[in-house]
Coordinates of C-alpha atoms in Angstrom, one line a residue:
M235 CA -11.2 -21.2 -11.5
A236 CA -7.5 -20.7 -12.2
E237 CA -4.8 -21.7 -9.8
P238 CA -3.1 -18.8 -8.0
P239 CA 0.4 -18.1 -9.1
V240 CA 3.3 -19.6 -7.2
R241 CA 6.1 -17.5 -5.7
Q242 CA 9.1 -19.4 -4.6
L243 CA 11.6 -17.7 -2.3
I244 CA 15.1 -19.2 -1.7
I245 CA 17.0 -17.8 1.3
G246 CA 20.4 -19.2 2.3
T247 CA 21.0 -20.5 5.8
E248 CA 23.0 -17.6 7.1
A249 CA 20.6 -15.0 5.6
L250 CA 17.6 -16.8 7.0
R251 CA 19.2 -17.0 10.4
K252 CA 19.9 -13.2 10.3
L253 CA 16.3 -12.6 9.2
Q254 CA 14.8 -14.7 12.0
K255 CA 17.2 -13.5 14.7
N256 CA 15.4 -10.1 14.9
I257 CA 11.9 -10.1 13.5
W258 CA 11.7 -6.3 14.1
S259 CA 14.8 -5.5 12.1
E260 CA 14.3 -3.3 9.0
T261 CA 17.4 -4.8 7.4
F262 CA 17.0 -6.7 4.1
V263 CA 18.8 -9.9 3.5
K264 CA 19.8 -11.2 0.0
A265 CA 17.8 -14.1 -1.4
Y266 CA 16.4 -15.4 -4.7
M267 CA 12.9 -15.8 -6.2
I268 CA 12.4 -18.5 -8.7
G269 CA 10.9 -17.1 -11.9
S270 CA 8.3 -18.8 -14.1
E271 CA 11.0 -20.2 -16.3
G272 CA 12.9 -21.7 -13.3
K273 CA 15.5 -18.9 -13.3
R274 CA 16.9 -17.5 -10.0
I275 CA 16.1 -13.8 -9.7
P276 CA 18.1 -11.9 -7.1
I277 CA 15.9 -10.2 -4.5
R278 CA 16.2 -8.5 -1.1
I279 CA 13.7 -9.6 1.6
R280 CA 12.7 -8.6 5.1
Y281 CA 9.7 -9.1 7.4
R282 CA 7.1 -6.4 7.3
G283 CA 4.2 -5.2 9.4
G284 CA 3.8 -3.8 12.9
H285 CA 2.3 -6.1 15.6
T286 CA 1.8 -8.8 12.8
R287 CA 5.5 -9.6 12.9
G288 CA 4.9 -11.5 16.1
Y289 CA 2.3 -13.8 14.4
P290 CA 3.2 -17.3 13.4
K291 CA 2.6 -16.5 9.7
K292 CA 4.9 -13.7 8.7
S293 CA 4.4 -11.0 6.0
Y294 CA 7.3 -10.1 3.8
E295 CA 8.6 -7.1 1.8
V296 CA 10.6 -8.1 -1.3
V297 CA 12.6 -5.8 -3.6
R298 CA 12.9 -7.4 -7.1
G299 CA 14.2 -5.7 -10.1
G300 CA 14.1 -2.3 -8.4
K301 CA 10.4 -2.7 -7.6
T302 CA 8.9 -3.4 -4.2
Y303 CA 6.3 -6.1 -3.5
H304 CA 4.5 -6.9 -0.3
Y305 CA 3.5 -10.4 0.6
N306 CA 0.8 -10.1 3.2
A307 CA -0.1 -13.1 5.3
E308 CA -3.5 -11.7 6.1
Y309 CA -3.4 -13.5 9.4
D310 CA -6.1 -11.4 11.0
D311 CA -8.5 -12.0 8.1
P312 CA -9.7 -15.6 7.8
S313 CA -11.5 -14.8 4.5
M314 CA -8.2 -13.4 3.1
I315 CA -10.3 -11.1 0.9
R316 CA -10.9 -7.8 2.8
N317 CA -7.6 -6.1 2.0
A318 CA -7.8 -7.1 -1.6
L319 CA -11.4 -5.8 -1.8
S320 CA -10.4 -2.5 -0.3
F321 CA -7.8 -1.9 -3.0
E322 CA -10.4 -2.8 -5.7
F323 CA -12.9 -0.4 -4.1
F324 CA -10.3 2.4 -4.5
K325 CA -9.9 1.6 -8.2
W326 CA -13.7 1.6 -8.6
I327 CA -13.9 5.1 -7.2
G328 CA -11.0 6.4 -9.3
V329 CA -8.3 6.5 -6.7
P330 CA -4.9 5.1 -7.7
S331 CA -4.5 1.7 -6.0
P332 CA -1.8 -1.0 -6.1
E333 CA -2.2 -4.1 -8.1
T334 CA -3.0 -7.2 -5.9
R335 CA -3.3 -10.9 -6.4
H336 CA -3.4 -13.9 -4.2
C337 CA -0.5 -16.3 -4.6
L338 CA 0.9 -19.5 -3.1
L339 CA 4.2 -18.6 -1.3
Y340 CA 7.0 -21.1 -0.7
L341 CA 10.2 -20.5 1.3
N342 CA 13.1 -22.9 0.6
G343 CA 10.6 -25.5 -0.8
E344 CA 8.2 -25.3 2.2
S345 CA 4.7 -24.0 1.6
L346 CA 3.8 -20.9 3.6
G347 CA 0.3 -20.9 2.3
V348 CA -1.8 -18.3 0.5
Y349 CA -0.6 -14.7 0.6
L350 CA -1.8 -11.4 -0.9
E351 CA 0.8 -10.0 -3.2
I352 CA 0.6 -6.2 -3.3
E353 CA 2.5 -3.8 -5.6
G354 CA 4.6 -1.4 -3.6
V355 CA 3.5 2.3 -3.6
E356 CA 6.7 4.0 -4.6
T357 CA 8.1 6.0 -7.5
A358 CA 7.5 3.2 -10.0
F359 CA 3.8 3.0 -8.9
F360 CA 3.2 6.6 -9.7
R361 CA 5.3 6.5 -13.0
K362 CA 3.2 3.5 -14.2
R363 CA 0.0 5.6 -13.7
G364 CA 1.0 8.5 -15.9
S365 CA 1.6 12.0 -14.7
L366 CA 1.0 11.2 -11.1
R367 CA 4.0 11.8 -8.9
N368 CA 4.8 10.5 -5.4
P369 CA 3.2 13.0 -3.0
C370 CA 5.6 11.9 -0.3
S371 CA 8.7 12.8 -2.4
M372 CA 10.4 16.2 -2.1
P373 CA 10.0 18.6 -5.0

């Protein structure tokens, strides 16, 4: 079995302090993600989720290269597979569904554990799938 991909987040001290100061804030902070070649890629990051923001293992929303990715901690699911399976089920029945993969997430060199990486459902999601358009956007 192949090792899951590694995602490394680098957040500066002040940005991390701002992020942690108010876990309910919708404001993004600037950070970096280390790419596969070791290159720093600028990102914006914030916590995501409703009641899950209060959990010890946080979920994140990352905007990278104009695309959104969700890194779900899956704290309520010890199997860490139910959410990913639901997205696969939608694909099996022909419903457009985001791409997902499990990954190892690091923050400033510290392992946060296994996360579910989920493609954001936004304009790029619909564009990638052909003639579909975002049903939430205005005509």
